[in-house]
PDB file of C-alpha atoms in Angstrom:
ATOM      1  CA  MET W   1       0.000   0.000   0.000  1.00 45.00           C
ATOM      2  CA  ALA W   2       1.250   3.498  -0.861  1.00 48.00           C
ATOM      3  CA  TYR W   3       1.159   6.499   1.425  1.00 47.00           C
ATOM      4  CA  GLY W   4       1.212  10.120   0.186  1.00 50.00           C
ATOM      5  CA  GLY W   5       2.203   9.073  -3.307  1.00 50.00           C
ATOM      6  CA  TYR W   6       5.165   7.008  -2.072  1.00 49.00           C
ATOM      7  CA  LYS W   7       5.372   3.259  -2.402  1.00 57.00           C
ATOM      8  CA  GLU W   8       5.340   1.151   0.713  1.00 62.00           C
ATOM      9  CA  TYR W   9       8.803   0.138   1.907  1.00 57.00           C
ATOM     10  CA  GLU W  10       9.779  -3.350   0.769  1.00 68.00           C
ATOM     11  CA  THR W  11      12.277  -5.390   2.752  1.00 71.00           C
ATOM     12  CA  ILE W  12      15.172  -7.258   1.178  1.00 66.00           C
ATOM     13  CA  ALA W  13      13.472 -10.562   1.954  1.00 69.00           C
ATOM     14  CA  GLN W  14      10.316  -9.397   0.192  1.00 65.00           C
ATOM     15  CA  LYS W  15      12.341  -8.284  -2.849  1.00 68.00           C
ATOM     16  CA  LYS W  16      14.078 -11.654  -3.020  1.00 69.00           C
ATOM     17  CA  ALA W  17      10.757 -13.463  -2.720  1.00 67.00           C
ATOM     18  CA  ARG W  18       9.249 -11.363  -5.507  1.00 66.00           C
ATOM     19  CA  ALA W  19      12.258 -12.003  -7.737  1.00 68.00           C
ATOM     20  CA  ALA W  20      12.101 -15.759  -7.056  1.00 70.00           C
ATOM     21  CA  LYS W  21       8.414 -15.766  -7.894  1.00 69.00           C
ATOM     22  CA  SER W  22       9.117 -14.026 -11.193  1.00 71.00           C
ATOM     23  CA  VAL W  23      11.807 -16.582 -12.011  1.00 68.00           C
ATOM     24  CA  GLU W  24       9.414 -19.483 -11.464  1.00 71.00           C
ATOM     25  CA  LYS W  25       6.801 -17.805 -13.633  1.00 70.00           C
ATOM     26  CA  LEU W  26       9.283 -17.143 -16.445  1.00 69.00           C
ATOM     27  CA  LYS W  27      10.716 -20.667 -16.316  1.00 69.00           C
ATOM     28  CA  LYS W  28       7.326 -22.049 -17.274  1.00 68.00           C
ATOM     29  CA  LYS W  29       7.619 -20.130 -20.531  1.00 70.00           C
ATOM     30  CA  ASN W  30      11.371 -20.327 -21.050  1.00 67.00           C
ATOM     31  CA  LYS W  31      13.318 -23.354 -19.847  1.00 63.00           C
ATOM     32  CA  GLN W  32      16.646 -21.731 -20.834  1.00 78.00           C
ATOM     33  CA  LEU W  33      16.320 -19.080 -18.145  1.00 86.00           C
ATOM     34  CA  SER W  34      19.640 -18.476 -16.375  1.00 89.00           C
ATOM     35  CA  PRO W  35      19.332 -16.245 -13.284  1.00 91.00           C
ATOM     36  CA  ILE W  36      22.286 -14.780 -11.393  1.00 92.00           C
ATOM     37  CA  VAL W  37      22.606 -16.063  -7.837  1.00 87.00           C
ATOM     38  CA  CYS W  38      25.003 -14.459  -5.339  1.00 84.00           C
ATOM     39  CA  THR W  39      25.656 -16.413  -2.163  1.00 79.00           C
ATOM     40  CA  GLY W  40      28.983 -15.102  -0.831  1.00 76.00           C
ATOM     41  CA  ARG W  41      30.119 -11.763   0.519  1.00 82.00           C
ATOM     42  CA  LYS W  42      31.963 -10.980  -2.712  1.00 87.00           C
ATOM     43  CA  LEU W  43      30.173 -10.538  -6.007  1.00 90.00           C
ATOM     44  CA  ALA W  44      32.996 -12.321  -7.840  1.00 90.00           C
ATOM     45  CA  ILE W  45      35.672 -14.647  -6.483  1.00 92.00           C
ATOM     46  CA  THR W  46      37.717 -15.843  -9.489  1.00 94.00           C
ATOM     47  CA  TRP W  47      40.405 -13.780 -11.189  1.00 95.00           C
ATOM     48  CA  TRP W  48      38.364 -13.241 -14.356  1.00 96.00           C
ATOM     49  CA  GLY W  49      35.195 -12.221 -12.533  1.00 96.00           C
ATOM     50  CA  SER W  50      37.013  -9.918 -10.128  1.00 95.00           C
ATOM     51  CA  ALA W  51      39.110  -8.354 -12.893  1.00 96.00           C
ATOM     52  CA  TRP W  52      35.935  -7.634 -14.880  1.00 96.00           C
ATOM     53  CA  ASN W  53      34.343  -5.786 -11.950  1.00 94.00           C
ATOM     54  CA  GLU W  54      37.538  -3.917 -11.087  1.00 94.00           C
ATOM     55  CA  ASN W  55      37.867  -2.778 -14.677  1.00 94.00           C
ATOM     56  CA  LEU W  56      34.368  -1.253 -14.587  1.00 92.00           C
ATOM     57  CA  GLU W  57      34.922   0.436 -11.230  1.00 92.00           C
ATOM     58  CA  ARG W  58      38.181   2.150 -12.167  1.00 91.00           C
ATOM     59  CA  TYR W  59      36.571   4.295 -14.872  1.00 88.00           C
ATOM     60  CA  ALA W  60      35.085   7.567 -13.656  1.00 77.00           C
ATOM     61  CA  ASP W  61      32.202   7.179 -16.122  1.00 77.00           C
ATOM     62  CA  PHE W  62      31.103   4.042 -14.303  1.00 85.00           C
ATOM     63  CA  SER W  63      32.433   4.231 -10.737  1.00 80.00           C
ATOM     64  CA  ASN W  64      29.827   6.749  -9.520  1.00 77.00           C
ATOM     65  CA  ARG W  65      26.845   4.821 -10.849  1.00 83.00           C
ATOM     66  CA  ILE W  66      27.686   1.137 -11.036  1.00 89.00           C
ATOM     67  CA  SER W  67      27.512   0.674  -7.257  1.00 84.00           C
ATOM     68  CA  ARG W  68      23.729   1.085  -7.539  1.00 83.00           C
ATOM     69  CA  GLY W  69      23.537  -2.377  -9.041  1.00 90.00           C
ATOM     70  CA  ARG W  70      25.217  -4.304  -6.231  1.00 90.00           C
ATOM     71  CA  ASN W  71      22.169  -4.553  -3.983  1.00 88.00           C
ATOM     72  CA  TYR W  72      19.922  -5.315  -6.931  1.00 89.00           C
ATOM     73  CA  LEU W  73      22.151  -8.204  -7.899  1.00 92.00           C
ATOM     74  CA  ARG W  74      22.333  -9.553  -4.336  1.00 91.00           C
ATOM     75  CA  GLN W  75      18.530  -9.442  -4.115  1.00 89.00           C
ATOM     76  CA  GLY W  76      18.271 -11.817  -7.065  1.00 90.00           C
ATOM     77  CA  ALA W  77      16.849  -9.136  -9.362  1.00 92.00           C
ATOM     78  CA  VAL W  78      18.762 -10.396 -12.437  1.00 95.00           C
ATOM     79  CA  LEU W  79      16.309 -13.075 -13.503  1.00 93.00           C
ATOM     80  CA  ASP W  80      18.140 -14.035 -16.662  1.00 94.00           C
ATOM     81  CA  LEU W  81      21.537 -13.256 -18.189  1.00 96.00           C
ATOM     82  CA  GLN W  82      22.715 -14.585 -21.521  1.00 96.00           C
ATOM     83  CA  ILE W  83      26.157 -13.971 -23.037  1.00 97.00           C
ATOM     84  CA  ALA W  84      26.678 -14.067 -26.795  1.00 97.00           C
ATOM     85  CA  PRO W  85      29.563 -12.801 -28.943  1.00 97.00           C
ATOM     86  CA  GLY W  86      29.624  -9.032 -28.443  1.00 97.00           C
ATOM     87  CA  GLN W  87      26.320  -8.864 -26.581  1.00 98.00           C
ATOM     88  CA  VAL W  88      24.692  -9.509 -23.209  1.00 98.00           C
ATOM     89  CA  THR W  89      20.920  -9.685 -22.782  1.00 97.00           C
ATOM     90  CA  ALA W  90      19.188  -9.812 -19.418  1.00 96.00           C
ATOM     91  CA  LEU W  91      15.877  -9.583 -17.585  1.00 94.00           C
ATOM     92  CA  VAL W  92      15.895  -7.557 -14.363  1.00 95.00           C
ATOM     93  CA  GLN W  93      13.072  -7.410 -11.846  1.00 91.00           C
ATOM     94  CA  GLY W  94      12.300  -3.807 -10.925  1.00 87.00           C
ATOM     95  CA  SER W  95       9.489  -2.147  -9.050  1.00 82.00           C
ATOM     96  CA  ARG W  96       6.976  -3.147 -11.702  1.00 85.00           C
ATOM     97  CA  ILE W  97       5.520  -6.604 -12.183  1.00 85.00           C
ATOM     98  CA  LYS W  98       6.994  -7.077 -15.638  1.00 89.00           C
ATOM     99  CA  PRO W  99      10.812  -7.411 -15.682  1.00 91.00           C
ATOM    100  CA  TYR W 100      12.880  -4.846 -17.563  1.00 94.00           C
ATOM    101  CA  GLN W 101      14.912  -5.846 -20.597  1.00 95.00           C
ATOM    102  CA  VAL W 102      18.595  -4.903 -20.587  1.00 97.00           C
ATOM    103  CA  VAL W 103      20.909  -5.089 -23.594  1.00 97.00           C
ATOM    104  CA  ILE W 104      24.655  -4.453 -23.341  1.00 97.00           C
ATOM    105  CA  LYS W 105      26.732  -4.426 -26.529  1.00 97.00           C
ATOM    106  CA  ILE W 106      30.511  -4.651 -26.400  1.00 97.00           C
ATOM    107  CA  HIS W 107      32.884  -4.022 -29.284  1.00 96.00           C
ATOM    108  CA  PRO W 108      35.012  -6.965 -30.392  1.00 96.00           C
ATOM    109  CA  LEU W 109      38.634  -6.967 -29.293  1.00 95.00           C
ATOM    110  CA  ASN W 110      40.898  -5.119 -31.710  1.00 93.00           C
ATOM    111  CA  PRO W 111      42.710  -7.715 -33.913  1.00 93.00           C
ATOM    112  CA  ASP W 112      46.093  -6.013 -33.490  1.00 93.00           C
ATOM    113  CA  THR W 113      45.615  -5.868 -29.727  1.00 93.00           C
ATOM    114  CA  TRP W 114      44.685  -9.539 -29.678  1.00 93.00           C
ATOM    115  CA  GLN W 115      47.770 -10.573 -31.651  1.00 91.00           C
ATOM    116  CA  ASP W 116      50.019  -8.588 -29.313  1.00 91.00           C
ATOM    117  CA  ILE W 117      48.446 -10.326 -26.323  1.00 91.00           C
ATOM    118  CA  VAL W 118      48.804 -13.765 -27.925  1.00 88.00           C
ATOM    119  CA  LYS W 119      52.507 -13.134 -28.564  1.00 87.00           C
ATOM    120  CA  ALA W 120      53.002 -11.871 -25.022  1.00 87.00           C
ATOM    121  CA  CYS W 121      51.478 -15.083 -23.640  1.00 85.00           C
ATOM    122  CA  ALA W 122      53.848 -17.341 -25.581  1.00 80.00           C
ATOM    123  CA  GLY W 123      56.032 -19.193 -23.107  1.00 77.00           C
ATOM    124  CA  SER W 124      54.333 -17.601 -20.086  1.00 80.00           C
ATOM    125  CA  ILE W 125      51.300 -19.884 -19.747  1.00 79.00           C
ATOM    126  CA  HIS W 126      52.067 -23.460 -18.790  1.00 78.00           C
ATOM    127  CA  SER W 127      48.621 -25.054 -18.858  1.00 79.00           C
ATOM    128  CA  PHE W 128      45.006 -24.499 -19.774  1.00 83.00           C
ATOM    129  CA  GLN W 129      44.047 -24.682 -16.102  1.00 87.00           C
ATOM    130  CA  ASP W 130      46.549 -21.969 -15.176  1.00 86.00           C
ATOM    131  CA  LEU W 131      45.002 -19.583 -17.682  1.00 87.00           C
ATOM    132  CA  ILE W 132      41.361 -19.993 -16.682  1.00 88.00           C
ATOM    133  CA  SER W 133      42.305 -19.974 -12.991  1.00 89.00           C
ATOM    134  CA  GLY W 134      44.229 -16.731 -13.316  1.00 88.00           C
ATOM    135  CA  ARG W 135      47.575 -18.282 -12.359  1.00 88.00           C
ATOM    136  CA  PHE W 136      50.017 -16.460 -14.609  1.00 86.00           C
ATOM    137  CA  PRO W 137      52.936 -14.032 -14.199  1.00 88.00           C
ATOM    138  CA  LYS W 138      52.359 -10.474 -13.009  1.00 90.00           C
ATOM    139  CA  THR W 139      53.553  -9.183 -16.376  1.00 91.00           C
ATOM    140  CA  LEU W 140      50.581 -10.858 -18.051  1.00 91.00           C
ATOM    141  CA  VAL W 141      48.194  -9.383 -15.485  1.00 93.00           C
ATOM    142  CA  GLU W 142      49.449  -5.912 -16.418  1.00 94.00           C
ATOM    143  CA  ILE W 143      49.065  -6.669 -20.129  1.00 93.00           C
ATOM    144  CA  PHE W 144      45.554  -8.119 -19.736  1.00 95.00           C
ATOM    145  CA  THR W 145      44.271  -5.203 -17.656  1.00 95.00           C
ATOM    146  CA  ALA W 146      46.028  -2.317 -19.433  1.00 94.00           C
ATOM    147  CA  ARG W 147      43.662   0.500 -20.380  1.00 90.00           C
ATOM    148  CA  GLY W 148      42.966   0.639 -24.084  1.00 86.00           C
ATOM    149  CA  THR W 149      45.384  -2.151 -25.011  1.00 91.00           C
ATOM    150  CA  GLY W 150      44.245  -4.961 -22.706  1.00 94.00           C
ATOM    151  CA  LEU W 151      41.536  -7.587 -22.834  1.00 95.00           C
ATOM    152  CA  PHE W 152      38.911  -5.647 -20.891  1.00 96.00           C
ATOM    153  CA  PRO W 153      36.647  -3.069 -22.595  1.00 95.00           C
ATOM    154  CA  SER W 154      36.684   0.648 -21.901  1.00 93.00           C
ATOM    155  CA  PRO W 155      33.439   2.692 -21.522  1.00 92.00           C
ATOM    156  CA  ARG W 156      33.596   3.860 -25.140  1.00 93.00           C
ATOM    157  CA  GLU W 157      33.464   0.208 -26.218  1.00 95.00           C
ATOM    158  CA  ILE W 158      30.256  -0.482 -24.274  1.00 95.00           C
ATOM    159  CA  ALA W 159      26.720   0.513 -25.321  1.00 95.00           C
ATOM    160  CA  MET W 160      23.837  -0.032 -22.868  1.00 95.00           C
ATOM    161  CA  SER W 161      20.057   0.173 -22.951  1.00 95.00           C
ATOM    162  CA  CYS W 162      17.195  -0.653 -20.562  1.00 95.00           C
ATOM    163  CA  SER W 163      13.426  -0.676 -21.015  1.00 95.00           C
ATOM    164  CA  CYS W 164      12.888   1.068 -17.658  1.00 93.00           C
ATOM    165  CA  PRO W 165      11.737   4.730 -17.522  1.00 90.00           C
ATOM    166  CA  ASP W 166      14.977   5.871 -15.832  1.00 83.00           C
ATOM    167  CA  TRP W 167      16.580   8.524 -18.023  1.00 78.00           C
ATOM    168  CA  ALA W 168      20.120   7.898 -16.683  1.00 72.00           C
ATOM    169  CA  GLY W 169      22.681   6.396 -19.035  1.00 78.00           C
ATOM    170  CA  MET W 170      23.356   3.659 -16.501  1.00 89.00           C
ATOM    171  CA  CYS W 171      20.320   2.786 -14.407  1.00 92.00           C
ATOM    172  CA  LYS W 172      20.508   0.351 -11.497  1.00 92.00           C
ATOM    173  CA  HIS W 173      19.177  -2.421 -13.709  1.00 94.00           C
ATOM    174  CA  ILE W 174      22.072  -2.034 -16.146  1.00 95.00           C
ATOM    175  CA  ALA W 175      24.515  -1.752 -13.250  1.00 95.00           C
ATOM    176  CA  ALA W 176      23.203  -5.023 -11.809  1.00 95.00           C
ATOM    177  CA  VAL W 177      23.700  -6.751 -15.153  1.00 97.00           C
ATOM    178  CA  LEU W 178      27.264  -5.428 -15.486  1.00 96.00           C
ATOM    179  CA  TYR W 179      28.118  -6.967 -12.113  1.00 96.00           C
ATOM    180  CA  GLY W 180      26.195 -10.079 -13.091  1.00 96.00           C
ATOM    181  CA  ILE W 181      28.557 -10.576 -16.034  1.00 97.00           C
ATOM    182  CA  GLY W 182      31.428 -10.896 -13.565  1.00 96.00           C
ATOM    183  CA  VAL W 183      29.486 -13.548 -11.635  1.00 95.00           C
ATOM    184  CA  ARG W 184      28.907 -15.443 -14.869  1.00 96.00           C
ATOM    185  CA  PHE W 185      32.665 -15.379 -15.564  1.00 96.00           C
ATOM    186  CA  ASP W 186      33.129 -17.046 -12.168  1.00 94.00           C
ATOM    187  CA  GLU W 187      31.069 -19.946 -13.463  1.00 93.00           C
ATOM    188  CA  ASP W 188      32.796 -20.142 -16.853  1.00 95.00           C
ATOM    189  CA  PRO W 189      35.845 -17.930 -17.607  1.00 94.00           C
ATOM    190  CA  LEU W 190      35.766 -18.958 -21.268  1.00 94.00           C
ATOM    191  CA  LEU W 191      32.626 -16.827 -21.648  1.00 96.00           C
ATOM    192  CA  PHE W 192      34.906 -13.795 -21.368  1.00 97.00           C
ATOM    193  CA  PHE W 193      36.637 -14.689 -24.652  1.00 95.00           C
ATOM    194  CA  HIS W 194      33.260 -15.578 -26.148  1.00 96.00           C
ATOM    195  CA  LEU W 195      31.926 -12.126 -25.289  1.00 97.00           C
ATOM    196  CA  ARG W 196      35.007 -10.296 -26.574  1.00 96.00           C
ATOM    197  CA  GLN W 197      35.040 -12.393 -29.761  1.00 96.00           C
ATOM    198  CA  ALA W 198      38.613 -13.526 -29.207  1.00 93.00           C
ATOM    199  CA  ASN W 199      39.884 -16.922 -30.360  1.00 91.00           C
ATOM    200  CA  PHE W 200      40.783 -18.640 -27.103  1.00 89.00           C
ATOM    201  CA  ASP W 201      42.072 -21.755 -28.894  1.00 88.00           C
ATOM    202  CA  GLU W 202      44.619 -19.646 -30.739  1.00 85.00           C
ATOM    203  CA  LEU W 203      45.868 -18.183 -27.479  1.00 84.00           C
ATOM    204  CA  ILE W 204      46.234 -21.423 -25.534  1.00 83.00           C
ATOM    205  CA  THR W 205      47.651 -23.388 -28.498  1.00 82.00           C
ATOM    206  CA  LEU W 206      50.419 -20.905 -29.249  1.00 75.00           C
ATOM    207  CA  ALA W 207      51.230 -20.372 -25.582  1.00 69.00           C
ATOM    208  CA  LEU W 208      51.526 -24.092 -24.833  1.00 69.00           C
ATOM    209  CA  ASP W 209      53.394 -24.860 -28.075  1.00 63.00           C
ATOM    210  CA  GLN W 210      55.938 -22.189 -27.267  1.00 57.00           C
ATOM    211  CA  THR W 211      56.309 -23.464 -23.711  1.00 52.00           C
ATOM    212  CA  THR W 212      56.793 -27.045 -24.927  1.00 51.00           C
ATOM    213  CA  GLN W 213      59.363 -25.974 -27.522  1.00 48.00           C
ATOM    214  CA  THR W 214      61.272 -23.962 -24.933  1.00 49.00           C
ATOM    215  CA  LEU W 215      61.417 -26.956 -22.598  1.00 44.00           C
ATOM    216  CA  LEU W 216      62.603 -29.213 -25.434  1.00 47.00           C
ATOM    217  CA  ASP W 217      65.273 -26.735 -26.478  1.00 50.00           C
ATOM    218  CA  ARG W 218      66.538 -26.492 -22.917  1.00 51.00           C
ATOM    219  CA  ALA W 219      66.599 -30.279 -22.604  1.00 53.00           C
ATOM    220  CA  ASP W 220      68.460 -30.707 -25.920  1.00 54.00           C
ATOM    221  CA  ASN W 221      71.017 -28.032 -25.101  1.00 53.00           C
ATOM    222  CA  LYS W 222      71.652 -29.513 -21.673  1.00 51.00           C
ATOM    223  CA  SER W 223      72.063 -33.015 -23.111  1.00 49.00           C
ATOM    224  CA  MET W 224      74.462 -31.848 -25.822  1.00 49.00           C
ATOM    225  CA  ARG W 225      76.571 -29.900 -23.343  1.00 52.00           C
ATOM    226  CA  SER W 226      76.784 -32.966 -21.102  1.00 51.00           C
ATOM    227  CA  LEU W 227      77.889 -35.237 -23.948  1.00 48.00           C
ATOM    228  CA  GLU W 228      80.437 -32.744 -25.217  1.00 54.00           C
ATOM    229  CA  HIS W 229      82.206 -32.666 -21.851  1.00 54.00           C
ATOM    230  CA  THR W 230      81.966 -36.390 -21.093  1.00 51.00           C
ATOM    231  CA  ASP W 231      84.438 -39.103 -22.146  1.00 53.00           C
ATOM    232  CA  LEU W 232      82.282 -42.012 -23.273  1.00 45.00           C
ATOM    233  CA  SER W 233      84.905 -44.492 -22.099  1.00 50.00           C
ATOM    234  CA  GLU W 234      84.670 -43.019 -18.601  1.00 53.00           C
ATOM    235  CA  LEU W 235      80.883 -42.738 -18.733  1.00 45.00           C
ATOM    236  CA  PHE W 236      80.365 -46.435 -19.557  1.00 44.00           C
ATOM    237  CA  ALA W 237      83.640 -47.793 -18.080  1.00 49.00           C
ATOM    238  CA  ILE W 238      84.652 -49.190 -21.480  1.00 48.00           C
ATOM    239  CA  ASP W 239      88.234 -49.343 -22.782  1.00 53.00           C
ATOM    240  CA  PHE W 240      87.955 -48.686 -26.530  1.00 45.00           C
ATOM    241  CA  ALA W 241      90.538 -50.544 -28.623  1.00 51.00           C
ATOM    242  CA  ASP W 242      92.563 -48.915 -31.361  1.00 54.00           C
ATOM    243  CA  SER W 243      90.761 -49.378 -34.672  1.00 50.00           C
ATOM    244  CA  ASN W 244      94.093 -50.357 -36.361  1.00 57.00           C
ATOM    245  CA  GLU W 245      94.813 -53.249 -34.000  1.00 56.00           C
ATOM    246  CA  PRO W 246      93.303 -56.658 -34.807  1.00 58.00           C
ATOM    247  CA  VAL W 247      90.524 -57.776 -32.563  1.00 51.00           C
ATOM    248  CA  GLN W 248      91.497 -60.855 -30.533  1.00 59.00           C
ATOM    249  CA  PRO W 249      88.847 -63.578 -30.237  1.00 57.00           C
ATOM    250  CA  LEU W 250      87.386 -64.085 -26.785  1.00 52.00           C
ATOM    251  CA  GLU W 251      88.596 -67.371 -25.200  1.00 60.00           C
ATOM    252  CA  ILE W 252      85.977 -69.286 -23.189  1.00 54.00           C
ATOM    253  CA  ALA W 253      87.182 -72.003 -20.807  1.00 60.00           C
ATOM    254  CA  PRO W 254      85.411 -75.383 -21.266  1.00 64.00           C
ATOM    255  CA  ALA W 255      83.010 -76.476 -18.555  1.00 59.00           C
ATOM    256  CA  PRO W 256      84.355 -79.220 -16.149  1.00 62.00           C
ATOM    257  CA  PRO W 257      82.929 -82.765 -16.419  1.00 64.00           C
ATOM    258  CA  ALA W 258      79.682 -83.528 -14.597  1.00 61.00           C
ATOM    259  CA  ALA W 259      81.420 -85.901 -12.135  1.00 60.00           C
ATOM    260  CA  GLU W 260      83.896 -83.223 -11.131  1.00 60.00           C
ATOM    261  CA  ARG W 261      81.088 -80.640 -10.710  1.00 55.00           C
ATOM    262  CA  LYS W 262      79.234 -83.088  -8.430  1.00 55.00           C
ATOM    263  CA  LYS W 263      82.397 -83.708  -6.396  1.00 56.00           C
ATOM    264  CA  ARG W 264      82.931 -80.002  -5.859  1.00 58.00           C
ATOM    265  CA  GLY W 265      79.368 -79.530  -4.544  1.00 59.00           C
ATOM    266  CA  ARG W 266      77.566 -76.237  -4.279  1.00 59.00           C
ATOM    267  CA  PRO W 267      79.639 -73.112  -3.725  1.00 56.00           C
ATOM    268  CA  ARG W 268      79.690 -71.901  -0.128  1.00 60.00           C
ATOM    269  CA  LYS W 269      77.729 -68.727   0.544  1.00 57.00           C
ATOM    270  CA  THR W 270      79.702 -65.786   1.781  1.00 48.00           C
TER     271      THR W 270
END
């Protein structure tokens, strides 16, 4: 019930319940619904999710407004979030019964920037798991997060729209979706490359091939250096004969008769 033109205060529990009810209603129509669920104190816990959120917060264009979406996201207001190449679509439960539609478009990663990043990763990433877990050298972290030349988009590369009546360029529904993208990266970091339209296979293949080749080169060089400084006769305890001297046949003593072997008996153990 509203008083004096103002809507009645709604608790966080009531907002969560209303959002959950909307999700159940939408799932009956759309089985592919994928809501964002936040259970921990942090909105994102993996390197990719956290780096996404930190990138948004460090830009002045976003930092003053994006915080409005944190509570919305925690309340379960993002009923659906789908990531496609260059685009994110979402449904966000607002004050009205019908959810608002949010669309966020992101420019593809610049091809030259991508090639520079791929080359920088060569020899620095040792496994697929290291890359998606964020376990790589600090130099790569600086390259990935560099403004304008890194993997993460700048504000000028992001276009946003919401069906709500809020005139602001970034309403709280859009802000909630932007944070929700980071949560989705927690679930599947490969979605980051999918969104930025970057060939992840190219990155991991070149990086691992270069690492393997480096290890092989080191192994070969070490082996060659060892052989160059090792006398094979000393290594195997073999006395090599002169190739000009005739090879003497090996003399084998004949075995003693059976009677003599029996007389001798078994050799005594020592």
